[in-house]
Coordinates of C-alpha atoms in Angstrom, one line a residue:
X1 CA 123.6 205.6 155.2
X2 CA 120.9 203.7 153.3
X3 CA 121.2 200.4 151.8
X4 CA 121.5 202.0 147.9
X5 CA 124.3 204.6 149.1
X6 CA 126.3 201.8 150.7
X7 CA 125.8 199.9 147.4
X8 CA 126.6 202.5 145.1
X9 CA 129.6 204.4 147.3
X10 CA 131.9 203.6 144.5
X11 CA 129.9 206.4 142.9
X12 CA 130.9 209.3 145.2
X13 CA 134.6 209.3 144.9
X14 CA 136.6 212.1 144.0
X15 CA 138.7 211.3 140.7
X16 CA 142.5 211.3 141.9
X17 CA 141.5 208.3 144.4
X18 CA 139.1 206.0 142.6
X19 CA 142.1 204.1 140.4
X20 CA 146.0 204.9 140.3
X21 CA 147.3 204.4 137.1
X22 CA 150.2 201.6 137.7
X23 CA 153.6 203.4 137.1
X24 CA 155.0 203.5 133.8
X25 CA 158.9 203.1 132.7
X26 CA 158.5 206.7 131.2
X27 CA 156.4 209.7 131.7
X28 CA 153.4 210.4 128.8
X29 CA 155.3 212.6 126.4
X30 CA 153.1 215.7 125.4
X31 CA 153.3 216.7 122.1
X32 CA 152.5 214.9 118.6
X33 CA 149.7 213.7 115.9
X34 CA 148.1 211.0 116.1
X35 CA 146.2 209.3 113.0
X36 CA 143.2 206.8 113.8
X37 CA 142.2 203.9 111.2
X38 CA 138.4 203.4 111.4
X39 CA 135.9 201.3 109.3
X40 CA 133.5 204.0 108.0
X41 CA 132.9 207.2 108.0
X42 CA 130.8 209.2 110.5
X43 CA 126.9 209.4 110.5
X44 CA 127.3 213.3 112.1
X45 CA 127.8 214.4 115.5
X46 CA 124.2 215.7 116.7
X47 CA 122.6 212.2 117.9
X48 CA 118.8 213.6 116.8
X49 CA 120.2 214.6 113.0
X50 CA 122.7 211.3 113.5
X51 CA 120.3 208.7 114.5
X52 CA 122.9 206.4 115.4
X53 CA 126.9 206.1 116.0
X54 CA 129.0 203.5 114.7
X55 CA 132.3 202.3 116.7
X56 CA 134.3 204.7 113.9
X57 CA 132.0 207.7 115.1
X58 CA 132.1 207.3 118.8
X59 CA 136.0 207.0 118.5
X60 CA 135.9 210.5 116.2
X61 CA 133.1 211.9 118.8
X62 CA 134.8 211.2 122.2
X63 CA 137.3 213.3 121.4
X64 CA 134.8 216.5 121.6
X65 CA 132.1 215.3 123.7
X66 CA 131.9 213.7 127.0
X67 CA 130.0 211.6 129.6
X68 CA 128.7 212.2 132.6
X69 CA 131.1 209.5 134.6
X70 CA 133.9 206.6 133.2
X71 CA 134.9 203.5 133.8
X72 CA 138.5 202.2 134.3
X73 CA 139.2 199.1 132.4
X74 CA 138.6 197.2 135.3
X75 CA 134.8 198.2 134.9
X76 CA 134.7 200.7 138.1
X77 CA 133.1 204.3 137.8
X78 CA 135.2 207.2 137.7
X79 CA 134.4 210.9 137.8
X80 CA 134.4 212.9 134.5
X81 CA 131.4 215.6 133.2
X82 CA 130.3 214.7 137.0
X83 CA 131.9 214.1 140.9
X84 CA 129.4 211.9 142.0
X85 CA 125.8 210.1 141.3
X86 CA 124.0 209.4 144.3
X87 CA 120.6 207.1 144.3
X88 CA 117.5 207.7 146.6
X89 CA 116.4 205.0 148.2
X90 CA 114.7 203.1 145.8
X91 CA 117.3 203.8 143.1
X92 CA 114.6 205.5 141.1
X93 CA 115.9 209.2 141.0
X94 CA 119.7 210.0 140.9
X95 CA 121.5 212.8 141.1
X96 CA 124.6 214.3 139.6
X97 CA 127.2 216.3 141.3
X98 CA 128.7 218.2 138.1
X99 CA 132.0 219.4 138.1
X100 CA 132.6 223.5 138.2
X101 CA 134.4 225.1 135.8
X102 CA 134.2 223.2 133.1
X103 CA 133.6 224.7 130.0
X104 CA 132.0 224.0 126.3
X105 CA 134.9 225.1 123.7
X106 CA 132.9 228.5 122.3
X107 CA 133.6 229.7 126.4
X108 CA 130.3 228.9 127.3
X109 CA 129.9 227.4 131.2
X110 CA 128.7 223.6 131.0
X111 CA 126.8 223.6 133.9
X112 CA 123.5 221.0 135.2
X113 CA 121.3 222.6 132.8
X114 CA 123.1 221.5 129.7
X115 CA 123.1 217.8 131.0
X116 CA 119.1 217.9 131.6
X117 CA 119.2 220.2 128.2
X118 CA 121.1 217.2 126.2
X119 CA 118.8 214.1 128.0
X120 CA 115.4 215.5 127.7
X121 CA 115.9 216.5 123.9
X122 CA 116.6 212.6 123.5
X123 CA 113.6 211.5 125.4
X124 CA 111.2 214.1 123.7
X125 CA 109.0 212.4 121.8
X126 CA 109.2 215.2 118.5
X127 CA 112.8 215.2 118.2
X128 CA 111.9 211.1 116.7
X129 CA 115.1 210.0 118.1
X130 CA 114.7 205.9 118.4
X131 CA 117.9 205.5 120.8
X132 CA 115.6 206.9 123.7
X133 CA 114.6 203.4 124.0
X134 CA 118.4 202.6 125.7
X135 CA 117.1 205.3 128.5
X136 CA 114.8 204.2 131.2
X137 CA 114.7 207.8 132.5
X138 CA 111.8 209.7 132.5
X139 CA 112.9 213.5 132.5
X140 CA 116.3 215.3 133.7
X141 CA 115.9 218.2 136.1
X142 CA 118.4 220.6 136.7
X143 CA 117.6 222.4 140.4
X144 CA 120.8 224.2 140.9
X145 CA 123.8 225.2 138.4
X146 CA 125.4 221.7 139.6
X147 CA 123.1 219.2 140.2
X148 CA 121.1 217.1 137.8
X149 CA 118.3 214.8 138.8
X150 CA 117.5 212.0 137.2
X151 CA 114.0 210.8 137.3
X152 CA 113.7 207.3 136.4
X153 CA 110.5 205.4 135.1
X154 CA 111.3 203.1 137.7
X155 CA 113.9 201.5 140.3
X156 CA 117.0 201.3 138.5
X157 CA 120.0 200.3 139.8
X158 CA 122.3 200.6 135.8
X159 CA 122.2 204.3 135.7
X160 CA 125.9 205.1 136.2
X161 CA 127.4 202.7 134.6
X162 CA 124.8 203.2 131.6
X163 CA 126.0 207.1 131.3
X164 CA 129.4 206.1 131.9
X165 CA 130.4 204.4 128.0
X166 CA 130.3 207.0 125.2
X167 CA 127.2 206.3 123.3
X168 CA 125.1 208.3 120.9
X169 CA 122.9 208.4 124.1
X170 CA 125.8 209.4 126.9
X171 CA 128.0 211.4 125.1
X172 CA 126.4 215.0 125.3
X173 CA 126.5 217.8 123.3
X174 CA 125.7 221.9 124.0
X175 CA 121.8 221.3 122.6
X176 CA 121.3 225.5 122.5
X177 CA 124.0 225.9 120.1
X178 CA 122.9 222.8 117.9
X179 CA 119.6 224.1 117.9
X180 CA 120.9 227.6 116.7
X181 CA 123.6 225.8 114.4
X182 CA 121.0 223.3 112.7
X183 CA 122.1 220.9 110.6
X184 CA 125.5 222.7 110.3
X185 CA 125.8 221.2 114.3
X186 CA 126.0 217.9 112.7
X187 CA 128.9 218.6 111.0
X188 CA 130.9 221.3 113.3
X189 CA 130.3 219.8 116.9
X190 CA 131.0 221.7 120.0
X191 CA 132.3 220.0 123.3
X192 CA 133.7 220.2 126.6
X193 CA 136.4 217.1 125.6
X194 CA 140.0 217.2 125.4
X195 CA 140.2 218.3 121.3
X196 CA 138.6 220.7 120.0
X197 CA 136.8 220.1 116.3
X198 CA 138.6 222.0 113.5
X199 CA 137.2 219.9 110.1
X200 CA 135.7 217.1 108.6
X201 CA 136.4 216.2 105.0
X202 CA 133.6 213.3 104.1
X203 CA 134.8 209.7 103.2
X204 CA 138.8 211.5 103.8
X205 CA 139.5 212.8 107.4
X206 CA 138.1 214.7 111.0
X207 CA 140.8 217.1 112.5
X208 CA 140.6 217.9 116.3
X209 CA 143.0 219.9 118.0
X210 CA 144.4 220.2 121.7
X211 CA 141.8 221.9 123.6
X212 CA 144.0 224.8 126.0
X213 CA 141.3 225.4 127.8
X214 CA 140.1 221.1 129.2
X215 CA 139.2 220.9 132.8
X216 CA 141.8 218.2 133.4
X217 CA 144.8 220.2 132.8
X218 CA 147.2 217.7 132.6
X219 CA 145.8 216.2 129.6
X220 CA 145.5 215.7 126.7
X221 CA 149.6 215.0 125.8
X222 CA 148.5 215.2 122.1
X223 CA 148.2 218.3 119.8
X224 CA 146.2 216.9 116.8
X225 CA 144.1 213.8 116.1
X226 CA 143.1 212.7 112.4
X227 CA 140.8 210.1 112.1
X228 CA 140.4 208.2 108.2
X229 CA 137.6 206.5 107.6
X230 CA 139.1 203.5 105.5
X231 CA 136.3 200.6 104.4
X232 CA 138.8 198.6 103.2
X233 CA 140.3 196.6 106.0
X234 CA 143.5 195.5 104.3
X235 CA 144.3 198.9 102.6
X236 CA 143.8 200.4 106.6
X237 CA 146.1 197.5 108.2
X238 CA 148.9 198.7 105.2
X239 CA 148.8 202.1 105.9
X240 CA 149.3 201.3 109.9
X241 CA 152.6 199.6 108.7
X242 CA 153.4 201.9 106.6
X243 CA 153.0 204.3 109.1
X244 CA 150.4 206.6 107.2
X245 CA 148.5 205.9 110.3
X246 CA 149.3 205.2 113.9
X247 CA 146.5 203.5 115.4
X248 CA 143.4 201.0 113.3
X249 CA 140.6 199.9 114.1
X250 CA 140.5 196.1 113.3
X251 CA 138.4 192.8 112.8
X252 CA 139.6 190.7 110.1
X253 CA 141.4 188.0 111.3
X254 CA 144.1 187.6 109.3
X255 CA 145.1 191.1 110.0
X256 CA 145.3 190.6 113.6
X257 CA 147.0 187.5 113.4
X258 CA 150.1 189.0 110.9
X259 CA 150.0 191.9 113.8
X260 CA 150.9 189.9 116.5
X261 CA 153.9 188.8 114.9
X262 CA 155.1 192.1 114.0
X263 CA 158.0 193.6 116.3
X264 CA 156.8 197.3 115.4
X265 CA 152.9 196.9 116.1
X266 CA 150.8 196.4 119.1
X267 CA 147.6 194.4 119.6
X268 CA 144.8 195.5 121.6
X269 CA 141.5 193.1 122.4
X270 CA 138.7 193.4 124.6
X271 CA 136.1 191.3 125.6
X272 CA 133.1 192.8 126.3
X273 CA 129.6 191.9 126.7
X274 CA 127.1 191.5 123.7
X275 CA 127.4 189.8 120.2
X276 CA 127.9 190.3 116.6
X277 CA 124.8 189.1 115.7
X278 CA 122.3 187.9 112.7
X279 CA 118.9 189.8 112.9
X280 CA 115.8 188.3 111.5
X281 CA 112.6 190.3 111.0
X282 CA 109.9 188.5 112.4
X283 CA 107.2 190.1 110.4
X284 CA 107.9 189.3 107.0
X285 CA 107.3 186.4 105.2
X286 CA 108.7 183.6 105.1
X287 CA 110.4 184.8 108.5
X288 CA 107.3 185.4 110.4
X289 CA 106.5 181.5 110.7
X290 CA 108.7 179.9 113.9
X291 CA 109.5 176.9 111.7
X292 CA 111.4 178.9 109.3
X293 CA 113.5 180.7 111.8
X294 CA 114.5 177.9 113.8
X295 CA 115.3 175.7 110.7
X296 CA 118.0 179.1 110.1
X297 CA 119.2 178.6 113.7
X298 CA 119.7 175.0 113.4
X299 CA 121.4 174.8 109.9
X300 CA 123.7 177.2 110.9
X301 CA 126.8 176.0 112.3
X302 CA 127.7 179.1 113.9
X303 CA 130.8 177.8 115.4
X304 CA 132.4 176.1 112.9
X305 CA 131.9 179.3 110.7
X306 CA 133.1 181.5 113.5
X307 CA 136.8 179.7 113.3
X308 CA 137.0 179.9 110.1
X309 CA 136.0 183.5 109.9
X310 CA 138.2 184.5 113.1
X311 CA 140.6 182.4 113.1
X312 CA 139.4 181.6 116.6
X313 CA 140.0 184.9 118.2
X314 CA 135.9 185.3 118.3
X315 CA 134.5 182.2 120.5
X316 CA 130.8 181.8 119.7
X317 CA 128.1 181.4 123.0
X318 CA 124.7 181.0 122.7
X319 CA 123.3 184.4 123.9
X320 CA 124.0 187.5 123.7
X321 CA 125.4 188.7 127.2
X322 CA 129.6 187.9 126.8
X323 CA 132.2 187.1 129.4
X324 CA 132.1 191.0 130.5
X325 CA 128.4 191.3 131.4
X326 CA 128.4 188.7 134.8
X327 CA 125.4 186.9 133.5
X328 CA 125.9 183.3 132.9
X329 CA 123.4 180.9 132.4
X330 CA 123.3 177.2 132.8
X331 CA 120.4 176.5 130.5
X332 CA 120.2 179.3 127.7
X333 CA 117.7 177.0 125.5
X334 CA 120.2 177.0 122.3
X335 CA 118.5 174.6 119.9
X336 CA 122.0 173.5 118.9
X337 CA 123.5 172.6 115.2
X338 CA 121.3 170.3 114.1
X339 CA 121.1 170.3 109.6
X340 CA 118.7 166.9 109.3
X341 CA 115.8 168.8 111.8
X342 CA 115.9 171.9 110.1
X343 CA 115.5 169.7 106.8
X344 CA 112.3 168.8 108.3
X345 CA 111.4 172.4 109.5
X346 CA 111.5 173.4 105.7
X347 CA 109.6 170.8 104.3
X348 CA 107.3 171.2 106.7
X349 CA 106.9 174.6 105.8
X350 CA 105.9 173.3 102.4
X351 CA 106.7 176.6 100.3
X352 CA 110.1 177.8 98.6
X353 CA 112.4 179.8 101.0
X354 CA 114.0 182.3 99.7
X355 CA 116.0 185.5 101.6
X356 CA 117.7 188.1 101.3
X357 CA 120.7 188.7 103.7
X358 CA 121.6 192.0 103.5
X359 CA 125.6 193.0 104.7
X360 CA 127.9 196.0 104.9
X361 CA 129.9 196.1 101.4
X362 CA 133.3 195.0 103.7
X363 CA 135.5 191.5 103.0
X364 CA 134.0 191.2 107.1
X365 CA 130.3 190.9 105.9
X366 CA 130.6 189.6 102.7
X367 CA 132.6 186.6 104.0
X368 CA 130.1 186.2 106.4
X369 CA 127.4 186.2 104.0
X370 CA 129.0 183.6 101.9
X371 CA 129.1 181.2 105.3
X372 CA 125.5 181.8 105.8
X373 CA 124.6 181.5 101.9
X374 CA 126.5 177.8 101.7
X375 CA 124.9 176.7 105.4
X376 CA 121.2 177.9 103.9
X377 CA 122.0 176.1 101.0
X378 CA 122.5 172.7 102.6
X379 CA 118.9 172.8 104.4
X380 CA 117.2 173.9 101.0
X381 CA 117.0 177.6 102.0
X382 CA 118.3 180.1 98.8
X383 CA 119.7 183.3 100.0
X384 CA 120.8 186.1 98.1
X385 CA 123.5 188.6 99.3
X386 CA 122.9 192.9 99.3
X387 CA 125.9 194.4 100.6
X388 CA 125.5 197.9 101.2
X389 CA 127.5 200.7 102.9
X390 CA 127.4 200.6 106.4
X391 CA 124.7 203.8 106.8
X392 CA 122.3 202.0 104.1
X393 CA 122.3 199.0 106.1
X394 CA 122.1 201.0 109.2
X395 CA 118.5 202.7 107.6
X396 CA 117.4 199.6 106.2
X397 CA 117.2 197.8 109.3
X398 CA 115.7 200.7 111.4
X399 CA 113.1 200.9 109.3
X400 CA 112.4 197.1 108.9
X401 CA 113.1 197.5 105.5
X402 CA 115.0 193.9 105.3
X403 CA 114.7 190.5 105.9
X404 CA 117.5 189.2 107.1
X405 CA 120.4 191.6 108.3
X406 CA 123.6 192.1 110.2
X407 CA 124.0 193.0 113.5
X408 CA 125.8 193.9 116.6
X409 CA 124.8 194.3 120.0
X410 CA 127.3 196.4 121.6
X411 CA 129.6 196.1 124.7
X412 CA 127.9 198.2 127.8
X413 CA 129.1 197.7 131.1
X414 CA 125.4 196.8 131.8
X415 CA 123.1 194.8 129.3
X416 CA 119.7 196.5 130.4
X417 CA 120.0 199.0 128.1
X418 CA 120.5 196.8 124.5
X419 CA 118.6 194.1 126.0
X420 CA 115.2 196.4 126.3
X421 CA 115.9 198.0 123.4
X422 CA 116.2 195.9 121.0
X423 CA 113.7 193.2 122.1
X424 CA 110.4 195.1 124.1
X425 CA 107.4 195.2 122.1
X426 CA 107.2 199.2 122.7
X427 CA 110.9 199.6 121.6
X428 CA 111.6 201.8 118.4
X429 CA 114.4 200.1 117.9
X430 CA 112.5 196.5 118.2
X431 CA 113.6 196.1 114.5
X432 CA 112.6 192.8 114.0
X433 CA 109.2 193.4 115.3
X434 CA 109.4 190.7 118.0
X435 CA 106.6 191.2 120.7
X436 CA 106.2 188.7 123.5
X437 CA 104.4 189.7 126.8
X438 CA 106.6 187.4 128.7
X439 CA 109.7 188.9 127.2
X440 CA 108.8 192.8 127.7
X441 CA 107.9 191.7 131.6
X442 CA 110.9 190.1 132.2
X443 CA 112.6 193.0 130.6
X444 CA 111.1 195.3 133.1
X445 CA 112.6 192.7 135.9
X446 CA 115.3 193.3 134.4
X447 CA 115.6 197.1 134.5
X448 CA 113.8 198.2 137.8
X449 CA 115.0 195.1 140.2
X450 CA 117.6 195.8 142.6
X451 CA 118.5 192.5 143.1
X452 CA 121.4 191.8 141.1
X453 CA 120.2 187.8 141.3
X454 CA 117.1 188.3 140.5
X455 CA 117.9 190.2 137.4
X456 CA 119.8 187.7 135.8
X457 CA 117.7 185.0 136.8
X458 CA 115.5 187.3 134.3
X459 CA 117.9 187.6 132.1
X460 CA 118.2 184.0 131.7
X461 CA 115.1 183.0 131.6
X462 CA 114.4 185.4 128.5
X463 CA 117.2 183.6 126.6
X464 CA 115.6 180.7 126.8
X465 CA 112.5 182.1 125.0
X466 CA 114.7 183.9 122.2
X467 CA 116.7 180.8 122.0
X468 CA 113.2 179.4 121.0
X469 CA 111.6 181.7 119.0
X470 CA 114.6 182.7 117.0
X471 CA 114.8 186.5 117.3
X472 CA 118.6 186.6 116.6
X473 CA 121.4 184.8 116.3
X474 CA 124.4 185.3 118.2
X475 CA 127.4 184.5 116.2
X476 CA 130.0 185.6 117.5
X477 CA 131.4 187.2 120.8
X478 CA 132.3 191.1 120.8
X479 CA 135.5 190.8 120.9
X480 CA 137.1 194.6 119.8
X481 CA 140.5 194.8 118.4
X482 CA 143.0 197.4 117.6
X483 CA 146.5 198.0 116.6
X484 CA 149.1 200.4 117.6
X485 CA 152.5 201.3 116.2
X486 CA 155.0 200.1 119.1
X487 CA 155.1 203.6 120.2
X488 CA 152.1 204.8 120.8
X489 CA 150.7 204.5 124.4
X490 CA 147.7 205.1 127.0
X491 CA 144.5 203.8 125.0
X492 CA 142.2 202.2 127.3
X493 CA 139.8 199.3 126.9
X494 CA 138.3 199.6 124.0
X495 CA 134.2 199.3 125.1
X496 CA 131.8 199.4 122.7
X497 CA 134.8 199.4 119.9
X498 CA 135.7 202.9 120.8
X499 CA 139.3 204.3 120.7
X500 CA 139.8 206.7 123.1
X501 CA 143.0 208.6 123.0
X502 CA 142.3 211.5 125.6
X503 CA 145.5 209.6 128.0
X504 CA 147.1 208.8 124.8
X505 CA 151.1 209.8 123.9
X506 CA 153.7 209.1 121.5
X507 CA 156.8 207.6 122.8
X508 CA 159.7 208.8 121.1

């Protein structure tokens, strides 16, 4: 056995043995509908036409699509869309053992050529798609009905785990039938998952239904799942006690807070790698001069602001990696809270400073507007507040058409994939036009080493140099919460701010 097969063995286990479920004081009750609070309504379910998905669309799109593996909430990989993945030596070609039988919901087989199908559509240049930059794979072959290869651009040991959180990337879809379908795909999907999509009513409701026909016949112990897309976070937290809706999405604090002291609701909270962050683009005036960005960084007091904000359920750190990432760093290079020096930094600048910080139209991102509005103030910086809808500012900041935005780098079980993206200088998704040499070559440490020490000492030592320059700012941990009528059961970790309720049941 080689060196990477003994390090990846974890990823050849069969399903039933990989993690046993610890025994529960009553069996899942099949049967039931279950209604899902998000935050927004969904950008569309073909990831070309889509362009990106929220938290509130991955929720609404796992239940239709899947991923090639999963992990339990302990972080291990478990078998789904695939048995196995298996490196060569090097770690820069993996393959996929997929699972027979299973079958998209028009009948069709789902077999190796669908997964290569799905992947290479992502990474063709033509289809424009910017969240190829979260793939370091090169091209998906598909030599027999079940096996995929993966050819990587280079050694890389994330792989898996990178295909194993639903993503806009990982979650794939039948790309023959979107092509035939169009943009009438984007808003009827097709799966292999456990529900089957029946409608989508804009800005009201999705409908999925029990899908007869899922590969893991045991599940799922739900007939129908409606998901609401409802903005407003206190009008969503009164329909979960009024029991309009079972399950919400949540983030405002005060919410969560009233939840846990209620005898009829549950709280969920994960803490996963990555940020809620503050984006600056580096290219525009005045944010293109260094002076500017780190007087922002220093007359922001990020923590105070986050415990007022989260009622301290959201610590602050000062990068962007999180608790669930392994990557700690004993020097991270924060320049610290520091108002009198980033005085100076602005009259050293010697011009008038004024942005504009551009928010999702929620109490959540005007409220922490407002913070960074009265902090700018203090230092001599005037900002004015845009709040959008949540797709506008999605647009707007791919396309670099902002200053200063709002942000969040999302909980993956491995942080190459955000970390390249968002900050190489070849990146589409480089948003804030950022484009350091030293950066993009320790991002390549990064993604092709197979020393796990040696990539965080990478990892590390590129904080440092954001820290400096002032790319982002972290300010706050990504910490995902949602709540559950008491009965309600079997929703796992929520990565990436995903509710997945293919194991979920009602209790009665």
């Amino acid at each position: 056995m080689s060196v990477m097969s003994r390090r990846f063995g974890l990823m050849a286990a069969l399903a039933a043995g990989l993690a046993a479920a610890p025994a529960l004081a009553q069996a899942p009750v099949k049967g039931g509908t279950l209604t899902i609070g998000v935050e927004s309504d969904f950008e569309g379910f073909d990831p070309v036409r889509a362009g990106v998905y929220s938290n509130s669309t991955v929720t609404a799109a796992s239940l239709f699509y899947e991923t090639l593996m999963r992990l339990d909430d302990k972080g291990n990989l478990l078998p789904a869309l695939a048995l196995s993945m298996t490196p060569n030596e090097d770690g820069s070609v993996w393959a996929a053992k997929i699972r027979p039988g299973v079958k998209w919901h028009d009948g069709t087989p789902f077999t190796a050529q669908a997964v290569a199908d799905h992947f290479n559509r992502l990474l063709d240049p033509a289809s424009r798609f910017a969240g190829r930059a979260y793939l370091a794979i090169e091209k998906v072959e598909a030599p027999d009905e079940l096996t995929a290869v993966f050819k990587m651009r280079g050694p890389n040991a994330a792989l898996p785990k990178t295909l194993a959180q639903p993503t806009v990337t990982t979650l794939i879809i039948p790309v023959k039938q979107a092509l035939e379908k169009g943009a009438d795909y984007n808003r009827n999907p097709i799966g292999t998952g456990p529900f089957v999509f029946k409608e989508w009513r804009a800005a009201d409701r999705l409908i999925a239904e029990r899908n007869p026909n899922y590969w893991d016949k045991d599940k799922p112990y739900l007939d129908r799942v409606i998901v609401r897309p409802l903005p407003d976070s206190d009008a969503r937290y009164a329909s979960l006690v009024k029991g309009d809706v079972q399950v919400i999405w949540e983030d405002r604090a005060e919410n969560i807070q009233k939840a846990k002291k209620d005898k009829n609701l549950i709280t969920l909270n994960w803490v996963g790698s990555g940020a809620l962050v503050i984006p600056l683009n580096t290219v525009r005036e005045p944010l293109n001069d260094k002076r500017v960005r780190q007087a922002i960084s220093m007359g922001l007091n990020r923590k105070a602001n986050a415990a007022v904000l989260s009622q301290g359920l959201r610590p602050v750190y000062d990068d962007p990696y999180g608790p669930a990432s392994g990557i700690e760093c004993k020097d991270n290079g924060s320049l610290g809270y520091d108002p009198e020096k980033a005085k100076k930094l602005v009259a050293d600048y010697g011009k008038p400073i004024k942005l504009v910080h551009t928010v999702t139209a929620t109490p959540r991102g005007r409220e922490g507007a407002q913070v960074f509005q009265a902090d700018m103030k203090k230092i001599g910086i005037d900002v004015e507040i845009k709040p959008v809808d949540q797709t506008q500012l999605v647009k707007e900041t791919l396309s670099r058409d902002f200053l200063v935005s709002g942000w969040r780098i999302i909980d993956l079980a491995d942080v190459d994939p955000q970390m390249f993206a968002n900050f190489h200088s070849k990146s589409p998704i480089n948003f804030s036009g950022y484009n350091n040499a030293e950066v993009d070559r320790l991002l390549l440490i990064g993604r092709t080493s197979l020393d796990e020490n040696k990539r965080k000492a990478a990892y590390c030592d590129l904080i440092k140099i954001l820290n400096d320059d002032v790319v982002w700012l972290w300010t706050a941990s990504n910490t995902d919460f949602a709540i559950t009528r008491a009965n309600v059961r079997g929703i796992p970790a929520l990565r990436g701010g995903a509710v997945q309720v293919e194991a979920a049941w009602l209790a009665k």
